Short mmCIF file of C-alpha atoms and ligand atoms in Angstrom, two decimals:
data_model
loop_
_atom_site.label_atom_id
_atom_site.label_comp_id
_atom_site.label_asym_id
_atom_site.label_seq_id
_atom_site.Cartn_x
_atom_site.Cartn_y
_atom_site.Cartn_z
CA MET A 1 -6.65 19.38 5.37
CA GLU A 2 -4.74 16.91 3.19
CA SER A 3 -1.32 18.08 4.40
CA PHE A 4 -2.66 18.27 7.99
CA VAL A 5 -3.70 14.60 7.81
CA ARG A 6 -0.51 13.32 6.14
CA GLY A 7 1.68 15.01 8.74
CA LEU A 8 -0.48 14.11 11.73
CA PRO A 9 1.42 11.54 13.84
CA LYS A 10 -0.72 8.42 14.17
CA THR A 11 -0.73 4.65 14.63
CA GLU A 12 -2.34 2.07 12.36
CA LEU A 13 -4.12 -0.70 14.25
CA HIS A 14 -6.20 -2.43 11.59
CA ILE A 15 -4.22 -3.38 8.52
CA HIS A 16 -4.07 -6.83 6.92
CA ILE A 17 -0.62 -7.19 5.37
CA GLU A 18 -2.09 -9.43 2.64
CA GLY A 19 -4.46 -6.54 1.90
CA THR A 20 -1.55 -4.27 1.00
CA LEU A 21 -0.69 -6.37 -2.08
CA GLU A 22 -0.96 -3.82 -4.89
CA PRO A 23 -1.83 -5.13 -8.38
CA GLU A 24 1.62 -4.26 -9.75
CA MET A 25 3.35 -6.31 -7.05
CA MET A 26 0.81 -9.11 -7.51
CA PHE A 27 1.68 -9.39 -11.21
CA GLU A 28 5.42 -9.12 -10.51
CA MET A 29 5.34 -11.95 -7.94
CA GLY A 30 2.91 -14.05 -10.01
CA GLU A 31 5.33 -13.94 -12.92
CA ARG A 32 8.41 -14.51 -10.77
CA ASN A 33 6.85 -17.50 -9.02
CA GLY A 34 4.90 -19.00 -11.94
CA VAL A 35 1.53 -18.47 -10.26
CA ALA A 36 -1.38 -17.84 -12.64
CA LEU A 37 -3.81 -15.05 -11.72
CA PRO A 38 -7.45 -14.67 -12.72
CA PHE A 39 -6.62 -11.22 -14.20
CA GLN A 40 -4.78 -10.26 -17.41
CA SER A 41 -3.95 -6.64 -16.61
CA VAL A 42 -4.06 -3.91 -13.95
CA GLU A 43 -7.24 -2.60 -15.67
CA ASP A 44 -8.80 -6.06 -15.34
CA VAL A 45 -8.06 -5.93 -11.63
CA ALA A 46 -9.75 -2.57 -11.17
CA ALA A 47 -12.92 -3.97 -12.77
CA ALA A 48 -12.82 -7.05 -10.50
CA TYR A 49 -12.55 -4.89 -7.36
CA GLU A 50 -16.24 -3.98 -7.37
CA PHE A 51 -17.52 -5.75 -4.28
CA ASP A 52 -21.08 -6.46 -3.10
CA ASP A 53 -20.13 -7.58 0.40
CA LEU A 54 -17.31 -9.02 2.51
CA GLN A 55 -17.41 -12.49 0.91
CA SER A 56 -17.15 -11.19 -2.67
CA PHE A 57 -13.95 -9.41 -1.61
CA LEU A 58 -12.50 -12.36 0.32
CA ASP A 59 -12.92 -14.69 -2.71
CA ILE A 60 -10.52 -12.52 -4.74
CA TYR A 61 -8.25 -11.63 -1.82
CA TYR A 62 -7.39 -15.25 -0.95
CA GLN A 63 -6.72 -16.07 -4.63
CA ALA A 64 -4.33 -13.13 -5.01
CA ALA A 65 -2.37 -14.10 -1.87
CA ALA A 66 -1.21 -17.27 -3.69
CA VAL A 67 1.53 -15.25 -5.43
CA LEU A 68 3.34 -14.97 -2.07
CA GLN A 69 5.73 -17.90 -2.00
CA THR A 70 9.19 -17.12 -0.61
CA GLU A 71 10.62 -15.40 2.46
CA ASN A 72 11.69 -12.60 0.10
CA ASP A 73 8.12 -12.10 -1.12
CA PHE A 74 6.82 -11.66 2.42
CA ALA A 75 9.69 -9.29 3.23
CA GLN A 76 9.06 -7.21 0.07
CA LEU A 77 5.34 -6.91 0.86
CA MET A 78 6.01 -5.80 4.45
CA ALA A 79 8.73 -3.27 3.56
CA ALA A 80 6.57 -1.73 0.81
CA TYR A 81 3.66 -1.28 3.22
CA LEU A 82 5.79 0.26 5.97
CA ALA A 83 7.38 2.72 3.52
CA LYS A 84 3.87 3.85 2.47
CA ALA A 85 2.77 4.08 6.09
CA ALA A 86 5.77 6.29 6.93
CA SER A 87 4.72 8.78 4.22
CA ASP A 88 1.25 8.88 5.82
CA GLY A 89 2.51 10.00 9.24
CA VAL A 90 2.24 6.51 10.75
CA ARG A 91 4.71 6.14 13.64
CA HIS A 92 3.67 2.65 14.70
CA ALA A 93 1.66 -0.17 13.09
CA GLU A 94 0.13 -3.34 14.59
CA ILE A 95 -0.18 -5.57 11.56
CA PHE A 96 -2.52 -8.52 10.98
CA PHE A 97 -1.40 -11.57 9.07
CA ASP A 98 -3.37 -14.71 8.18
CA PRO A 99 -1.00 -17.69 8.52
CA GLN A 100 -3.65 -20.20 7.41
CA THR A 101 -3.94 -18.45 4.01
CA HIS A 102 -0.35 -19.55 3.47
CA THR A 103 0.00 -22.79 5.44
CA GLU A 104 -3.13 -24.20 3.74
CA ARG A 105 -1.27 -24.03 0.42
CA GLY A 106 1.89 -25.64 1.76
CA ILE A 107 3.98 -22.62 2.78
CA ASP A 108 5.83 -23.10 6.07
CA ILE A 109 4.75 -20.64 8.78
CA GLY A 110 8.45 -19.91 9.48
CA THR A 111 8.88 -18.66 5.89
CA VAL A 112 5.97 -16.27 6.41
CA ILE A 113 7.04 -14.89 9.79
CA ARG A 114 10.79 -14.66 9.07
CA GLY A 115 9.95 -12.83 5.84
CA PHE A 116 7.76 -10.29 7.63
CA ALA A 117 10.43 -9.77 10.29
CA ARG A 118 13.02 -9.01 7.60
CA GLY A 119 10.67 -6.50 5.96
CA GLN A 120 9.98 -4.85 9.33
CA LYS A 121 13.72 -4.34 9.90
CA ARG A 122 14.14 -2.61 6.53
CA VAL A 123 11.95 0.39 7.47
CA ALA A 124 13.36 2.02 10.58
CA GLU A 125 11.01 5.05 10.83
CA VAL A 126 7.90 3.02 11.66
CA SER A 127 7.85 0.62 14.61
CA SER A 128 5.63 -2.39 14.08
CA THR A 129 4.36 -5.62 15.61
CA LEU A 130 2.45 -8.61 14.24
CA ILE A 131 -1.02 -9.87 15.15
CA LEU A 132 -1.68 -13.47 14.14
CA CYS A 133 -5.27 -13.86 12.90
CA PHE A 134 -7.33 -17.03 12.78
CA LEU A 135 -9.53 -17.46 9.71
CA ARG A 136 -13.04 -17.89 11.09
CA HIS A 137 -14.36 -19.65 7.97
CA LEU A 138 -12.01 -22.52 8.87
CA SER A 139 -12.58 -24.82 11.84
CA PRO A 140 -11.75 -24.07 15.49
CA GLU A 141 -9.42 -27.10 15.34
CA SER A 142 -7.52 -25.53 12.45
CA ALA A 143 -7.10 -22.36 14.54
CA VAL A 144 -5.61 -24.35 17.43
CA GLU A 145 -3.34 -26.19 14.99
CA VAL A 146 -1.96 -23.01 13.40
CA PHE A 147 -1.40 -21.46 16.82
CA GLU A 148 0.70 -24.49 17.78
CA GLN A 149 2.67 -24.13 14.52
CA ALA A 150 3.32 -20.48 15.46
CA ARG A 151 4.55 -21.28 18.99
CA PRO A 152 8.28 -21.31 18.07
CA TYR A 153 7.86 -17.78 16.61
CA LEU A 154 5.94 -16.07 19.42
CA ALA A 155 8.81 -13.65 20.01
CA TYR A 156 7.83 -12.04 16.68
CA ILE A 157 4.12 -11.77 17.52
CA GLN A 158 2.32 -9.43 19.92
CA GLY A 159 -1.34 -10.19 19.38
CA VAL A 160 -3.98 -12.62 18.24
CA GLY A 161 -7.02 -11.78 16.08
CA LEU A 162 -9.96 -13.24 14.20
CA ASP A 163 -10.96 -12.36 10.64
CA SER A 164 -12.56 -13.59 7.38
CA GLY A 165 -16.28 -14.26 6.76
CA GLU A 166 -18.10 -13.17 9.88
CA LEU A 167 -21.74 -14.20 9.45
CA GLY A 168 -22.38 -17.69 10.87
CA ASN A 169 -18.86 -17.87 12.38
CA PRO A 170 -19.29 -16.36 15.87
CA PRO A 171 -16.31 -15.58 18.12
CA GLU A 172 -17.12 -18.16 20.81
CA LEU A 173 -16.19 -21.02 18.42
CA PHE A 174 -12.56 -19.95 18.81
CA ALA A 175 -12.42 -19.89 22.62
CA GLU A 176 -9.80 -22.64 22.91
CA ALA A 177 -7.40 -21.10 20.37
CA TYR A 178 -7.70 -17.73 22.17
CA ARG A 179 -7.23 -19.35 25.58
CA ARG A 180 -3.90 -20.79 24.43
CA ALA A 181 -2.80 -17.56 22.74
CA VAL A 182 -3.61 -15.40 25.78
CA GLU A 183 -1.96 -17.89 28.13
CA ALA A 184 1.16 -17.55 25.95
CA GLY A 185 1.09 -13.76 26.45
CA LEU A 186 -0.56 -12.52 23.22
CA ARG A 187 -2.92 -9.51 23.35
CA PRO A 188 -6.38 -10.52 22.04
CA VAL A 189 -8.45 -8.57 19.49
CA ALA A 190 -11.17 -9.72 17.06
CA HIS A 191 -13.15 -8.55 14.05
CA ALA A 192 -16.75 -8.29 15.24
CA GLY A 193 -19.80 -6.32 14.20
CA GLU A 194 -18.58 -5.61 10.67
CA GLU A 195 -21.38 -7.55 8.94
CA GLY A 196 -22.27 -9.65 11.97
CA PRO A 197 -24.62 -8.58 14.77
CA ALA A 198 -23.86 -6.74 18.02
CA GLU A 199 -24.09 -10.12 19.83
CA TYR A 200 -20.77 -11.09 18.21
CA ILE A 201 -19.17 -8.05 19.87
CA TRP A 202 -20.51 -9.15 23.25
CA SER A 203 -19.12 -12.67 22.80
CA ALA A 204 -15.76 -11.39 21.52
CA LEU A 205 -15.53 -9.37 24.76
CA ASP A 206 -16.99 -11.91 27.17
CA VAL A 207 -15.83 -15.25 25.75
CA LEU A 208 -12.57 -14.36 23.99
CA GLY A 209 -11.69 -11.49 26.38
CA VAL A 210 -10.57 -9.16 23.58
CA GLU A 211 -9.04 -5.75 24.36
CA ARG A 212 -10.10 -4.12 21.07
CA ILE A 213 -12.89 -4.69 18.56
CA ASP A 214 -11.99 -4.50 14.86
CA HIS A 215 -14.71 -2.62 12.94
CA GLY A 216 -17.53 -2.85 15.51
CA VAL A 217 -19.83 -0.57 13.52
CA ARG A 218 -22.86 -2.70 14.44
CA ALA A 219 -22.33 -1.80 18.12
CA ALA A 220 -24.52 1.22 17.43
CA ASP A 221 -27.53 -1.13 17.18
CA ASP A 222 -27.26 -1.87 20.90
CA PRO A 223 -27.31 1.06 23.38
CA ALA A 224 -26.23 -1.15 26.31
CA LEU A 225 -23.18 -2.24 24.32
CA VAL A 226 -22.27 1.34 23.40
CA GLU A 227 -22.54 2.22 27.09
CA ARG A 228 -20.12 -0.59 27.92
CA LEU A 229 -17.63 0.40 25.20
CA VAL A 230 -17.63 3.94 26.61
CA ARG A 231 -17.41 2.87 30.26
CA GLU A 232 -14.55 0.42 29.66
CA GLN A 233 -12.93 2.53 26.90
CA ILE A 234 -12.77 -0.47 24.58
CA PRO A 235 -11.37 0.73 21.25
CA LEU A 236 -13.07 0.22 17.90
CA THR A 237 -10.65 0.07 14.95
CA MET A 238 -12.84 1.43 12.16
CA CYS A 239 -12.06 1.39 8.44
CA PRO A 240 -14.28 3.81 6.50
CA LEU A 241 -13.16 3.05 2.92
CA SER A 242 -13.49 -0.69 3.59
CA ASN A 243 -17.04 -0.19 4.85
CA GLN A 244 -17.83 1.82 1.74
CA LYS A 245 -16.33 -0.70 -0.72
CA LEU A 246 -17.99 -3.69 1.02
CA GLN A 247 -21.30 -1.84 1.24
CA VAL A 248 -21.56 -2.01 5.01
CA PHE A 249 -23.20 1.43 4.75
CA PRO A 250 -25.14 2.54 1.67
CA ASP A 251 -23.02 5.71 1.56
CA LEU A 252 -20.05 6.99 3.56
CA ARG A 253 -22.24 9.89 4.70
CA CYS A 254 -24.32 7.31 6.61
CA HIS A 255 -21.25 6.04 8.55
CA ASN A 256 -21.69 6.05 12.34
CA LEU A 257 -18.07 6.94 13.25
CA LYS A 258 -18.89 10.50 14.34
CA GLU A 259 -21.98 9.43 16.27
CA LEU A 260 -19.91 6.87 18.24
CA LEU A 261 -16.99 9.29 18.69
CA ASP A 262 -19.36 11.92 20.08
CA ALA A 263 -20.91 9.30 22.39
CA GLY A 264 -17.44 8.83 23.94
CA VAL A 265 -16.39 5.58 22.24
CA LEU A 266 -12.62 5.21 21.67
CA VAL A 267 -12.93 5.21 17.88
CA THR A 268 -9.87 4.95 15.61
CA VAL A 269 -9.42 5.24 11.81
CA ASN A 270 -7.52 2.59 9.88
CA SER A 271 -7.17 1.12 6.41
CA ASP A 272 -8.03 -2.63 6.55
CA ASP A 273 -7.00 -3.73 3.01
CA PRO A 274 -5.78 -0.55 1.30
CA ALA A 275 -4.73 -2.15 -2.01
CA TYR A 276 -8.34 -3.30 -2.48
CA PHE A 277 -10.34 -0.47 -0.95
CA GLY A 278 -8.84 2.60 -2.58
CA GLY A 279 -6.63 4.11 0.05
CA TYR A 280 -4.15 3.93 2.93
CA VAL A 281 -4.76 5.35 6.39
CA GLY A 282 -4.40 9.02 5.44
CA ASP A 283 -6.95 8.51 2.65
CA ASN A 284 -9.31 7.01 5.22
CA TYR A 285 -8.97 10.05 7.51
CA LEU A 286 -9.65 12.34 4.54
CA ALA A 287 -12.60 10.35 3.17
CA ILE A 288 -14.42 10.18 6.51
CA ALA A 289 -13.63 13.85 7.24
CA THR A 290 -15.23 14.86 3.95
CA ALA A 291 -18.25 12.55 4.29
CA LEU A 292 -19.04 13.52 7.91
CA ASP A 293 -17.73 17.07 7.88
CA LEU A 294 -15.12 16.39 10.58
CA SER A 295 -12.97 19.21 11.92
CA CYS A 296 -9.18 19.20 12.35
CA ASP A 297 -9.87 18.82 16.11
CA ASP A 298 -11.87 15.65 15.39
CA LEU A 299 -9.00 14.29 13.27
CA ALA A 300 -6.46 15.09 15.99
CA GLN A 301 -8.72 13.29 18.49
CA LEU A 302 -8.82 10.24 16.19
CA ALA A 303 -5.00 10.27 16.03
CA ARG A 304 -4.79 10.57 19.84
CA ASN A 305 -7.23 7.67 20.14
CA SER A 306 -5.01 5.58 17.83
CA VAL A 307 -2.13 6.03 20.28
CA THR A 308 -4.28 5.33 23.36
CA ALA A 309 -5.72 2.18 21.73
CA SER A 310 -2.33 0.78 20.70
CA PHE A 311 -0.33 -1.86 22.54
CA LEU A 312 2.67 0.46 22.84
CA PRO A 313 4.39 0.78 26.23
CA GLU A 314 3.22 3.73 28.33
CA ASP A 315 6.36 5.87 27.85
CA ARG A 316 6.10 5.65 24.05
CA LYS A 317 2.39 6.54 24.23
CA VAL A 318 3.17 9.65 26.29
CA ALA A 319 5.87 10.69 23.79
CA LEU A 320 3.57 10.19 20.79
CA GLN A 321 0.69 12.11 22.42
CA GLN A 322 3.16 14.95 23.03
CA GLU A 323 4.22 14.79 19.40
CA ILE A 324 0.57 15.12 18.30
CA THR A 325 0.01 18.09 20.64
CA GLU A 326 3.10 19.85 19.29
CA TYR A 327 2.15 19.11 15.69
CA VAL A 328 -1.37 20.48 16.11
CA ALA A 329 -0.07 23.60 17.88
CA SER A 330 2.46 24.18 15.11
CA VAL A 331 0.05 23.94 12.17
CA LEU A 332 -3.32 25.15 13.44
N1 ADE B 1 -9.71 -10.06 6.07
C1 ADE B 1 -9.22 -9.02 5.41
N2 ADE B 1 -10.03 -7.97 5.47
C2 ADE B 1 -11.09 -8.35 6.22
C3 ADE B 1 -12.27 -7.72 6.66
N3 ADE B 1 -12.57 -6.46 6.35
N4 ADE B 1 -13.14 -8.43 7.41
C4 ADE B 1 -12.86 -9.69 7.71
N5 ADE B 1 -11.78 -10.33 7.33
C5 ADE B 1 -10.89 -9.67 6.59
ZN1 ZN B 2 -10.01 -6.22 8.79
#
């Protein structure tokens, strides 16, 4: 099953580029840029990555991102991720970045975006686009402000998203920032129903008008919502190892991915913050397959869903679905 998963053509739709910062690169950049870290060694880091919930992870994650300083740093991070993705069978990635994490500490948004663009160019085998995310623990005004700072760079960006601490920060607060982003042509998505309630999924759909829900595991609490997700084929970008590390489920065997997949929801598997959660996208496919006893047919369906749920043009989707069909026929 391992080689089946690694070779299975797929897209990655829920990956935070700042969450691909591996400890080794974090130390390298910290030293190069004179940024002190709260850890002494890679072993220290492993001990610190025991999380109780989303917030306990975010506290460390935002601190670590401070090592990213120059255009080169952002390019190096992006190229390293895309090279890993290529070895996992990823053909296309739609990649979140959090500009406020960098602009709040005085880094120019142009440095961030130009750096990512350079890194994207270095890895030709994986196509990729950027999704600008607003940090929901910051104010709605700050979201509007960072969107305006990003305006000169919209040619580099395909989508707009919403992440960070969910509870108490509902989607509707960010209606104005989304209105501007959508008017400018960006495709809207949002994290909802990770730790927050099913109501946040409704408001992400109805107030922000999102086309995909990131995580969305709490949708299962609300049968009318599940019915809508199925009827409208609204994708959920799920991240099993993230949910396990952040204790969204008491055990991966309790994860509701298979239940929602079987109900007809357009479920996808993704990696969220792989440097923190113990694995890239292939590891996520394998972990959830083991925990829920998924078949190779289920895994192929998840890969097909990842293509359907992407923002790729129709001709590229058709070609990738064909590639999956041929791959499955050749190995099964
Ligand atoms: N930022 C990075 N990872 C996140 C997650 N899992 N939920 C919300 N915000 C995030
Ligand atoms: Zn996420």
